[in-house]
Coordinates of C-alpha atoms in Angstrom, one line a residue:
Chain A
M1 CA 221.3 56.7 124.0
D2 CA 218.2 58.7 125.0
F3 CA 217.0 58.5 121.4
I4 CA 217.2 54.7 121.5
W5 CA 215.2 54.7 124.7
H6 CA 212.7 57.1 123.1
I7 CA 212.3 54.7 120.1
I8 CA 211.7 51.8 122.4
A9 CA 209.2 53.8 124.4
I10 CA 207.2 55.0 121.4
T11 CA 207.3 51.5 119.7
C12 CA 206.2 49.7 122.9
M13 CA 203.4 52.3 123.5
T14 CA 202.1 51.7 119.9
I15 CA 202.2 47.8 120.2
P16 CA 199.1 47.3 122.5
H17 CA 196.9 49.4 120.4
A18 CA 198.1 48.0 117.1
L19 CA 197.9 44.4 118.2
A20 CA 194.4 44.9 119.7
Y21 CA 193.2 46.7 116.5
N22 CA 194.7 43.8 114.5
L23 CA 192.1 41.5 116.2
V24 CA 189.2 43.5 114.7
F25 CA 190.6 44.7 111.3
G26 CA 193.2 42.0 110.6
K27 CA 191.7 38.8 112.0
G28 CA 188.0 39.7 112.0
K29 CA 188.2 41.6 108.6
I30 CA 185.8 44.1 110.1
L31 CA 186.2 47.5 108.3
H32 CA 186.8 49.4 111.6
F33 CA 188.4 52.8 110.8
G34 CA 187.7 54.3 114.2
P35 CA 190.5 53.1 116.4
I36 CA 192.0 56.6 116.7
G37 CA 188.5 57.8 117.8
V38 CA 188.5 55.3 120.7
S39 CA 192.1 56.3 121.6
L40 CA 191.0 59.9 121.6
V41 CA 188.1 59.3 124.0
A42 CA 190.3 57.2 126.3
S43 CA 193.1 59.7 126.4
Y44 CA 190.9 62.7 127.1
A45 CA 188.8 60.8 129.7
V46 CA 192.0 59.6 131.6
V47 CA 193.8 63.0 131.4
I48 CA 190.8 65.2 132.4
I49 CA 189.9 63.0 135.4
A50 CA 193.6 62.6 136.4
I51 CA 194.0 66.4 136.4
S52 CA 190.7 67.2 138.1
T53 CA 190.8 64.5 140.9
G54 CA 194.5 63.8 141.1
S55 CA 193.6 60.1 141.3
F56 CA 195.0 57.7 138.6
I57 CA 192.7 54.9 139.8
A58 CA 189.6 57.1 139.2
A59 CA 191.1 58.3 135.9
T60 CA 191.8 54.7 134.7
L61 CA 188.3 53.6 135.8
V62 CA 186.6 56.5 133.9
G63 CA 188.8 55.8 130.9
L64 CA 187.8 52.1 131.0
I65 CA 184.1 52.9 131.3
S66 CA 184.3 55.4 128.3
V67 CA 186.2 52.9 126.2
V68 CA 183.8 50.1 127.0
L69 CA 180.8 52.2 126.1
L70 CA 182.3 53.4 122.8
S71 CA 183.5 49.9 121.9
L72 CA 180.0 48.5 122.6
F73 CA 178.5 51.3 120.4
L74 CA 180.9 50.4 117.6
A75 CA 180.2 46.7 118.0
W76 CA 176.5 47.4 117.8
L77 CA 177.0 49.4 114.6
S78 CA 179.1 46.6 113.1
L79 CA 176.2 44.2 113.6
R80 CA 173.7 46.5 112.1
L81 CA 175.4 47.9 109.0
D82 CA 177.0 46.7 105.8
Q83 CA 180.8 46.4 105.9
D84 CA 181.5 49.5 103.7
A85 CA 178.8 51.6 105.4
F86 CA 180.4 50.6 108.8
G87 CA 183.8 51.7 107.5
V88 CA 182.5 55.2 106.5
M89 CA 180.5 55.3 109.7
T90 CA 183.5 54.7 112.0
I91 CA 185.4 57.5 110.2
A92 CA 182.3 59.7 110.8
V93 CA 182.3 58.7 114.5
H94 CA 186.1 59.6 114.8
L95 CA 185.6 63.0 113.1
S96 CA 182.5 63.7 115.3
I97 CA 184.5 63.0 118.5
L98 CA 187.3 65.2 117.2
A99 CA 184.9 68.0 116.4
V100 CA 183.4 67.8 120.0
I101 CA 186.9 67.9 121.5
L102 CA 188.0 70.8 119.4
N103 CA 184.9 72.8 120.2
W104 CA 184.2 72.0 123.9
N105 CA 186.8 74.5 125.1
G106 CA 185.6 74.6 128.7
L107 CA 186.4 70.9 129.2
T108 CA 189.1 70.0 126.7
R109 CA 190.8 73.4 125.9
G110 CA 190.0 72.8 122.3
A111 CA 192.9 73.2 119.8
L112 CA 195.2 74.4 122.6
G113 CA 195.5 70.9 124.0
I114 CA 196.0 70.0 127.7
P115 CA 199.6 70.7 129.0
G116 CA 201.1 69.4 132.2
V117 CA 199.6 65.9 132.1
P118 CA 200.4 64.3 135.5
R119 CA 202.6 61.1 135.5
F120 CA 202.5 57.9 137.5
S121 CA 205.1 58.3 140.3
F122 CA 207.3 55.5 138.9
L123 CA 207.5 57.2 135.4
S124 CA 210.0 59.9 135.7
S125 CA 212.5 59.3 132.9
V126 CA 212.5 58.1 129.3
Q127 CA 214.0 54.8 130.4
S128 CA 211.3 54.2 132.9
F129 CA 208.6 54.9 130.2
A130 CA 210.4 52.5 127.9
I131 CA 210.5 49.7 130.5
A132 CA 206.9 50.2 131.6
A133 CA 205.7 50.2 128.0
A134 CA 207.8 47.1 127.1
V135 CA 206.2 45.2 130.1
V136 CA 202.6 46.3 129.0
S137 CA 203.5 45.3 125.4
L138 CA 204.8 41.9 126.4
L139 CA 201.5 41.3 128.4
F140 CA 199.5 42.2 125.3
V141 CA 201.6 40.0 123.0
I142 CA 201.0 37.0 125.3
A143 CA 197.3 37.8 125.8
L144 CA 196.6 38.3 122.1
R145 CA 198.6 35.2 121.1
L146 CA 196.4 33.2 123.6
I147 CA 193.3 34.8 122.1
D148 CA 194.5 34.0 118.6
R149 CA 195.0 30.3 119.5
S150 CA 191.8 30.1 121.5
S151 CA 188.4 28.9 120.2
F152 CA 187.4 32.6 120.2
G153 CA 190.2 33.3 117.7
R154 CA 188.9 30.5 115.5
Q155 CA 185.3 31.8 115.7
L156 CA 186.4 35.3 114.7
Q157 CA 188.3 33.9 111.8
A158 CA 185.4 31.7 110.7
L159 CA 183.1 34.7 110.8
A160 CA 185.6 36.7 108.7
E161 CA 186.0 33.9 106.1
H162 CA 182.3 33.0 105.7
E163 CA 179.7 34.5 108.0
W164 CA 176.8 32.4 107.0
H165 CA 178.7 29.1 107.3
A166 CA 180.1 30.2 110.7
K167 CA 176.6 31.1 111.9
S168 CA 175.2 27.8 110.7
L169 CA 177.9 26.1 112.9
G170 CA 176.5 27.9 115.9
I171 CA 179.0 30.7 116.3
N172 CA 177.4 33.7 118.0
R173 CA 178.3 36.7 115.9
T174 CA 177.1 39.3 118.5
K175 CA 179.2 37.8 121.3
V176 CA 182.3 37.5 119.0
H177 CA 182.0 41.1 117.7
V178 CA 181.5 42.5 121.2
I179 CA 184.5 40.7 122.6
A180 CA 186.7 41.7 119.7
F181 CA 185.8 45.4 120.0
L182 CA 186.2 45.4 123.8
V183 CA 189.7 43.9 123.4
A184 CA 190.5 46.6 120.7
G185 CA 189.3 49.2 123.2
L186 CA 191.5 47.9 126.0
G187 CA 194.5 48.2 123.6
A188 CA 193.6 51.8 123.0
L189 CA 193.2 52.4 126.7
A190 CA 196.7 50.9 127.4
T191 CA 198.3 53.3 124.9
A192 CA 196.1 56.2 126.2
L193 CA 197.4 55.7 129.7
L194 CA 201.1 56.0 128.7
F195 CA 201.3 58.2 125.6
P196 CA 200.0 61.5 126.9
Q197 CA 202.0 61.0 130.2
Y198 CA 205.1 60.4 128.1
L199 CA 204.7 63.7 126.2
A200 CA 203.3 65.5 129.3
F201 CA 200.9 67.0 126.8
L202 CA 197.6 66.0 125.2
H203 CA 196.7 67.5 121.8
P204 CA 194.0 66.6 119.3
N205 CA 196.6 66.8 116.5
D206 CA 198.0 63.5 117.7
Y207 CA 194.7 61.8 116.9
Q208 CA 194.1 62.9 113.4
Y209 CA 193.5 60.9 110.2
P210 CA 197.1 60.2 109.3
F211 CA 197.4 58.1 112.4
L212 CA 194.6 55.8 111.2
V213 CA 196.6 55.3 108.0
F214 CA 199.7 54.5 110.0
F215 CA 197.7 51.8 111.9
I216 CA 196.2 50.3 108.8
T217 CA 199.6 50.2 107.1
I218 CA 201.0 48.3 110.2
I219 CA 198.2 45.7 110.0
V220 CA 198.4 45.2 106.3
A221 CA 202.2 45.1 106.2
G222 CA 202.4 42.7 109.1
N223 CA 200.0 40.2 107.5
P224 CA 196.4 40.8 108.8
G225 CA 195.5 38.7 111.7
S226 CA 199.1 37.6 112.6
V227 CA 200.2 38.6 116.1
Y228 CA 204.0 38.2 115.4
G229 CA 203.7 39.8 111.9
V230 CA 202.0 42.9 113.2
L231 CA 204.4 43.1 116.1
L232 CA 207.3 43.1 113.7
S233 CA 205.7 45.6 111.3
T234 CA 204.9 47.9 114.3
I235 CA 208.5 47.9 115.3
L236 CA 209.9 48.5 111.8
L237 CA 207.4 51.2 110.8
T238 CA 207.6 53.0 114.1
V239 CA 211.4 53.1 113.8
L240 CA 211.1 54.3 110.2
K241 CA 208.7 57.0 111.2
E242 CA 211.0 58.2 114.0
A243 CA 214.1 57.9 111.8
L244 CA 212.7 60.2 109.2
R245 CA 213.4 63.0 111.6
F246 CA 217.1 62.7 110.6
L247 CA 216.4 63.6 107.0
P248 CA 217.8 67.1 106.3
L249 CA 214.4 68.6 105.6
S250 CA 212.6 71.5 107.1
S251 CA 209.5 70.8 109.2
A252 CA 207.3 72.4 106.5
V253 CA 208.5 69.7 104.0
M254 CA 208.9 66.9 106.5
G255 CA 205.2 66.6 107.3
P256 CA 204.0 66.3 103.7
V257 CA 206.9 64.0 102.8
R258 CA 205.9 61.7 105.7
L259 CA 202.3 61.6 104.5
I260 CA 203.4 60.8 100.9
L261 CA 205.9 58.1 102.1
F262 CA 203.3 56.3 104.3
G263 CA 200.7 56.6 101.6
I264 CA 203.0 54.9 99.1
I265 CA 204.0 52.2 101.7
M266 CA 200.3 51.6 102.4
L267 CA 199.5 51.2 98.7
A268 CA 202.5 48.9 98.2
V269 CA 201.6 46.6 101.1
V270 CA 197.9 46.4 100.0
Y271 CA 199.1 45.5 96.5
W272 CA 201.4 42.9 98.0
R273 CA 198.6 41.4 100.2
R274 CA 195.8 42.0 97.8
D275 CA 194.8 38.3 97.7
T276 CA 194.9 37.8 101.5
L277 CA 193.6 41.1 102.9
F278 CA 190.0 40.4 101.8
P279 CA 190.0 36.9 100.3
K280 CA 187.2 36.0 98.0
Q281 CA 184.6 33.8 99.6
R282 CA 184.3 30.3 98.1
S283 CA 180.9 29.8 96.7
I284 CA 181.1 26.0 96.2
Chain B
M1 CA 166.0 82.5 107.4
T2 CA 166.1 83.3 103.7
Q3 CA 169.8 84.1 104.0
L4 CA 170.4 80.7 105.6
I5 CA 168.5 78.9 102.9
I6 CA 170.5 80.7 100.2
N7 CA 173.7 79.8 102.0
G8 CA 172.5 76.2 102.0
L9 CA 171.8 76.3 98.3
I10 CA 175.3 77.6 97.6
A11 CA 177.0 74.9 99.8
G12 CA 174.5 72.3 98.4
S13 CA 175.5 73.1 94.8
L14 CA 179.1 72.3 95.7
A15 CA 178.2 69.1 97.5
A16 CA 175.7 68.0 94.8
L17 CA 178.4 68.0 92.1
I18 CA 180.7 65.9 94.2
A19 CA 178.1 63.6 95.6
G20 CA 176.5 63.1 92.1
G21 CA 179.8 61.9 90.6
L22 CA 180.5 59.7 93.6
A23 CA 177.1 58.1 93.5
L24 CA 177.6 57.2 89.8
V25 CA 180.9 55.6 90.6
Y26 CA 179.5 53.7 93.6
G27 CA 176.6 52.5 91.5
V28 CA 178.8 51.2 88.7
L29 CA 182.0 50.1 90.4
G30 CA 180.8 49.6 94.0
V31 CA 183.8 51.7 95.0
F32 CA 183.9 54.2 97.8
N33 CA 186.6 56.8 96.9
M34 CA 188.0 58.1 100.1
A35 CA 190.2 60.6 98.3
L36 CA 187.4 62.5 96.7
G37 CA 187.8 65.6 98.8
Q38 CA 191.5 65.8 97.9
M39 CA 190.7 65.3 94.2
A40 CA 188.2 68.3 94.5
L41 CA 191.0 70.4 96.1
I42 CA 193.4 69.5 93.3
G43 CA 191.0 70.9 90.8
G44 CA 190.6 74.1 92.9
Y45 CA 194.3 74.6 93.7
C46 CA 195.4 74.0 90.0
T47 CA 192.8 76.6 88.9
W48 CA 194.1 79.0 91.5
W49 CA 197.7 78.4 90.4
L50 CA 196.9 78.9 86.7
H51 CA 194.8 82.1 87.4
Q52 CA 196.8 83.8 90.2
I53 CA 200.4 82.6 89.5
V54 CA 200.6 81.8 85.8
G55 CA 198.2 84.7 84.9
L56 CA 195.8 82.9 82.6
S57 CA 192.3 84.2 82.2
L58 CA 189.6 82.6 84.5
P59 CA 187.9 80.5 81.8
L60 CA 191.2 79.1 80.6
S61 CA 192.3 78.5 84.2
I62 CA 189.1 76.6 84.9
I63 CA 189.6 74.4 81.7
G64 CA 193.2 73.8 82.8
G65 CA 192.1 72.9 86.4
L66 CA 189.5 70.5 85.1
T67 CA 192.0 68.9 82.7
I68 CA 194.5 68.3 85.5
A69 CA 191.6 66.9 87.7
A70 CA 190.8 64.5 84.9
F71 CA 194.4 63.5 84.5
V72 CA 194.8 62.9 88.2
S73 CA 191.6 60.9 88.3
W74 CA 192.8 58.7 85.4
I75 CA 196.2 58.0 87.1
A76 CA 194.3 57.3 90.4
F77 CA 192.1 54.8 88.6
E78 CA 194.9 53.0 86.9
I79 CA 197.1 52.8 90.1
F80 CA 194.7 52.8 93.0
I81 CA 191.4 51.2 91.7
N82 CA 192.0 49.1 88.6
P83 CA 194.4 46.5 90.1
F84 CA 192.1 46.0 93.1
Y85 CA 188.3 46.5 92.5
K86 CA 187.7 43.3 90.7
R87 CA 189.4 41.2 93.4
H88 CA 187.4 42.6 96.3
R89 CA 185.3 45.7 96.5
F90 CA 186.7 46.7 99.9
L91 CA 190.3 46.9 98.6
P92 CA 189.8 50.3 96.9
L93 CA 188.4 51.6 100.2
V94 CA 191.8 51.0 101.7
T95 CA 193.9 52.0 98.7
T96 CA 192.0 55.3 98.3
I97 CA 192.8 56.1 101.9
A98 CA 196.4 55.8 100.9
L99 CA 195.7 58.0 97.8
S100 CA 194.1 60.6 100.1
M101 CA 197.3 60.7 102.2
I102 CA 199.5 61.1 99.1
L103 CA 197.3 63.9 97.6
D104 CA 197.2 65.6 101.0
G105 CA 201.0 65.5 101.1
L106 CA 201.3 66.8 97.5
I107 CA 198.8 69.7 98.2
L108 CA 200.8 70.7 101.3
L109 CA 204.1 70.6 99.4
F110 CA 203.0 72.5 96.3
F111 CA 200.3 74.9 97.6
E112 CA 201.1 75.1 101.4
E113 CA 198.6 75.5 104.2
K114 CA 197.8 79.1 103.5
P115 CA 194.2 79.9 102.4
R116 CA 194.0 80.5 98.6
A117 CA 191.2 82.3 96.8
I118 CA 190.8 82.0 93.0
M119 CA 189.1 85.4 92.9
P120 CA 190.1 87.4 95.9
G121 CA 188.5 90.8 96.4
V122 CA 185.1 92.4 96.8
R123 CA 182.0 90.6 95.7
H124 CA 179.2 92.3 93.8
S125 CA 176.2 91.5 95.9
I126 CA 172.5 91.9 95.3
E127 CA 169.5 91.6 97.6
V128 CA 166.9 88.8 97.1
F129 CA 164.0 88.5 99.5
G130 CA 166.0 90.4 102.1
A131 CA 169.1 88.1 101.8
R132 CA 172.5 89.1 100.3
I133 CA 173.8 86.9 97.4
S134 CA 176.8 87.7 95.2
I135 CA 176.7 87.5 91.3
E136 CA 179.4 84.8 91.5
Q137 CA 177.2 82.7 93.8
I138 CA 174.1 83.1 91.4
V139 CA 176.3 81.9 88.5
L140 CA 177.5 78.9 90.6
I141 CA 174.0 77.8 91.6
S142 CA 172.6 78.3 88.0
F143 CA 175.5 76.5 86.5
T144 CA 175.1 73.5 88.8
I145 CA 171.4 73.3 88.0
M146 CA 172.2 73.5 84.3
L147 CA 174.8 70.8 84.6
M148 CA 172.4 68.5 86.4
M149 CA 169.9 69.0 83.6
V150 CA 172.5 68.1 81.0
L151 CA 173.5 65.0 83.1
A152 CA 169.8 64.0 83.4
Y153 CA 169.4 64.3 79.6
V154 CA 172.5 62.3 78.9
L155 CA 171.6 59.6 81.4
H156 CA 168.0 59.2 80.4
S157 CA 167.7 60.2 76.7
T158 CA 170.9 59.1 75.0
A159 CA 172.3 55.7 73.9
F160 CA 175.3 56.4 76.1
G161 CA 173.2 57.0 79.1
R162 CA 171.3 53.8 78.6
K163 CA 174.6 51.9 78.5
V164 CA 175.7 53.5 81.7
R165 CA 172.3 52.6 83.4
A166 CA 172.6 49.1 82.0
V167 CA 176.1 48.7 83.6
V168 CA 174.7 50.2 86.9
Q169 CA 171.9 47.6 86.9
H170 CA 174.0 44.5 86.0
D171 CA 177.6 44.6 84.9
H172 CA 177.9 41.1 83.4
A173 CA 174.5 41.2 81.7
A174 CA 175.5 44.5 80.0
M175 CA 178.8 43.1 78.9
S176 CA 177.1 40.0 77.4
L177 CA 175.1 42.5 75.3
G178 CA 178.3 44.0 73.9
I179 CA 178.7 47.0 76.2
R180 CA 182.3 47.7 77.1
A181 CA 181.9 47.9 80.8
P182 CA 185.6 48.3 81.8
L183 CA 185.9 51.3 79.5
L184 CA 182.8 52.8 81.0
H185 CA 184.2 52.2 84.5
R186 CA 187.3 54.1 83.6
F187 CA 185.3 56.9 82.0
L188 CA 182.9 57.3 84.9
F189 CA 185.7 57.4 87.5
I190 CA 187.4 60.2 85.5
M191 CA 184.0 62.0 85.2
S192 CA 183.5 61.8 88.9
G193 CA 187.0 63.3 89.4
V194 CA 186.1 66.1 87.0
L195 CA 182.9 66.9 88.8
A196 CA 184.8 66.8 92.1
G197 CA 187.4 69.2 90.6
L198 CA 184.6 71.5 89.5
G199 CA 183.3 71.4 93.1
G200 CA 186.8 72.4 94.3
I201 CA 186.8 75.3 91.8
Y202 CA 183.5 76.5 93.2
L203 CA 185.0 76.4 96.7
G204 CA 188.0 78.4 95.5
I205 CA 185.8 81.0 93.9
D206 CA 183.2 81.3 96.7
Q207 CA 185.5 80.9 99.7
N208 CA 189.2 80.1 100.3
L209 CA 190.9 76.8 99.6
T210 CA 192.7 75.1 102.5
P211 CA 193.8 71.5 102.8
V212 CA 191.6 70.9 105.9
F213 CA 188.5 71.0 103.7
A214 CA 189.3 67.7 102.1
F215 CA 187.8 65.3 104.6
P216 CA 184.6 67.3 105.4
I217 CA 184.0 67.3 101.6
T218 CA 184.4 63.6 101.4
I219 CA 182.2 62.9 104.4
K220 CA 179.4 65.2 103.3
A221 CA 179.4 63.5 99.9
Y222 CA 179.1 60.1 101.6
A223 CA 176.4 61.4 103.9
A224 CA 174.4 62.4 100.7
I225 CA 175.0 59.1 99.0
I226 CA 174.0 57.0 102.0
A227 CA 171.0 59.1 102.7
G228 CA 170.0 59.2 99.1
G229 CA 170.3 55.4 98.7
K230 CA 173.6 54.0 97.6
G231 CA 174.2 54.4 93.9
N232 CA 171.1 56.5 93.3
I233 CA 172.5 59.7 91.7
W234 CA 169.4 61.8 92.0
G235 CA 168.8 60.7 95.6
A236 CA 172.5 61.8 96.4
I237 CA 172.0 65.2 94.7
V238 CA 168.7 65.9 96.6
C239 CA 170.3 64.8 99.9
A240 CA 173.4 67.0 99.3
Y241 CA 171.2 70.1 99.1
L242 CA 169.2 68.8 102.1
I243 CA 172.3 68.3 104.3
A244 CA 173.7 71.7 103.3
I245 CA 170.5 73.5 104.2
L246 CA 170.2 71.6 107.4
E247 CA 173.8 72.5 108.3
Q248 CA 173.0 76.2 107.9
L249 CA 169.7 75.9 109.9
V250 CA 171.2 73.9 112.8
V251 CA 174.0 76.4 113.5
G252 CA 172.3 79.6 112.3
V253 CA 169.0 79.5 114.2
H254 CA 168.5 80.1 117.9
W255 CA 166.2 77.2 118.3
F256 CA 165.2 77.5 122.0
G257 CA 165.5 81.2 122.9
S258 CA 169.0 81.8 123.9
F259 CA 170.3 78.3 123.1
Y260 CA 172.2 77.9 119.9
V261 CA 174.6 75.3 118.4
P262 CA 178.2 76.8 118.0
A263 CA 179.4 77.1 114.4
G264 CA 182.3 74.7 115.1
Y265 CA 179.8 71.8 115.2
Q266 CA 178.5 72.6 111.7
Q267 CA 180.4 69.7 110.0
T268 CA 179.1 67.2 112.6
V269 CA 175.6 67.8 111.2
A270 CA 176.4 65.7 108.1
L271 CA 177.9 63.0 110.3
L272 CA 174.9 62.9 112.5
F273 CA 172.8 62.7 109.3
I274 CA 174.7 59.6 108.2
I275 CA 174.4 58.0 111.7
L276 CA 170.7 58.5 111.9
F277 CA 170.1 57.3 108.3
L278 CA 172.3 54.2 108.7
L279 CA 170.6 53.3 112.0
F280 CA 167.0 53.9 111.1
K281 CA 166.8 53.6 107.2
P282 CA 170.1 51.9 106.1
A283 CA 168.9 51.6 102.5
G284 CA 168.5 55.4 102.2
M285 CA 165.7 57.7 101.4
F286 CA 165.3 56.9 97.7
S287 CA 166.4 53.3 97.6
T288 CA 164.8 51.0 95.0
K289 CA 164.7 47.2 95.0
T290 CA 166.9 45.5 92.4
R291 CA 166.1 42.2 90.6
S292 CA 168.4 39.4 91.5
A293 CA 167.2 37.0 88.9

């Protein structure tokens, strides 16, 4: 039974980040490959402040400030650069953050990670984590569904489909990008508040490149831009990822097999969605 | 200081090979191959396997390693690039991320995480202007320069090179003149894979091969391409050397008395280089204006 609660907890912790990232990458078609970098900054900011001050309010506030600053930086970059250059740049930002965390031993303990992450008083068991994460996920589903149906959602979609036409209709690209990146950052923060507490351990290995591939696969498989589609793919792919543990393979084989499997799934879903992931712009 | 510059030249030779091939592919196909680092490691690891495990001589192992790199590149083109790049040029950016994952998994399965050296053992070093350099490293630098000269000759003084440059300038116009652009696309992608594989073999001869090298290799190649002007092969090669020398100088010199940059930050130099270029000169150092009509 505990394993089912664990699956629910892990899935519901992934949902806010995946849905919020879907707004930028799926609906906005912005080649943002740095969501794990944002999550990394949020997690370390929250955990370091929570340990040093003992106050979750201060930790959440510092996490929020760091996420807002990084999201504003990414939004600014997205406005300045070509799409593909922005994609490479966001990977560079992610790897730079990772390099700083791995080398700033005095603050982050580097590759050793931070053990003994303090928990909210009401989060003591797997069940309580699962319920809390489910509530947060539900709030995010409702909020993102409202955003999707709002004029902002339509503006973001219009910019993704044809930027010049959208601009000529008076859509403010700067405002739309900033809001989209801030929402994506809030999703990362929600996950960052719960995930390290659940594991009681914060380690840079949990924020490496394969996790980006997992997120992209979720968005593409769930139909980019669709809230319910991405919700469903998050549930299915997270369950699949966790269920792989039951394969009778050693840990040395399991890691590579998981990489290969998710790589193949990603290729298959991109092939399946190749006409809708980045639709060709109509010229006439 | 001389030692740092020599170290930079060695690292730059490796990066120049990879960035040169990538710049050619980007110029012609408009595709950013995110699995390039893994393709480089495939070349290096296969050479290690042929030399250290199968027991072939070094030249035969290198030829074998490059052949496997070419085969992997061809398969990668047919499965991960060809069905996508004509629909939208961003699709291969996503599919090659999937390819990088699959190759990472295969490398870990077949070659494990242990460091692998193609030629383990003592190096025969000589002293040049007070700096130590091994015979193997001299051969690697000389061979890269020679290869670049051959590439320059092929691109600028042969009919084949003119066809390649025509496709780089305007795909459709070149096809209307009878140049078989799709065949050239395939050939250039395989060529970039072979150059990357050669880079991986350099790495395996000069240092140790480990799977964690893949992404730093890719990111450095991109840094060189972006800084050199996207699609400009010579700009990419010059910038690959520049970034490698800069990396050595940033972490190797005590710039302000006792202050120094820890070695762990070395790979972020290339990343900062991209960031600065993209922000202040997004078109790159050697960008040229292209005609639109």
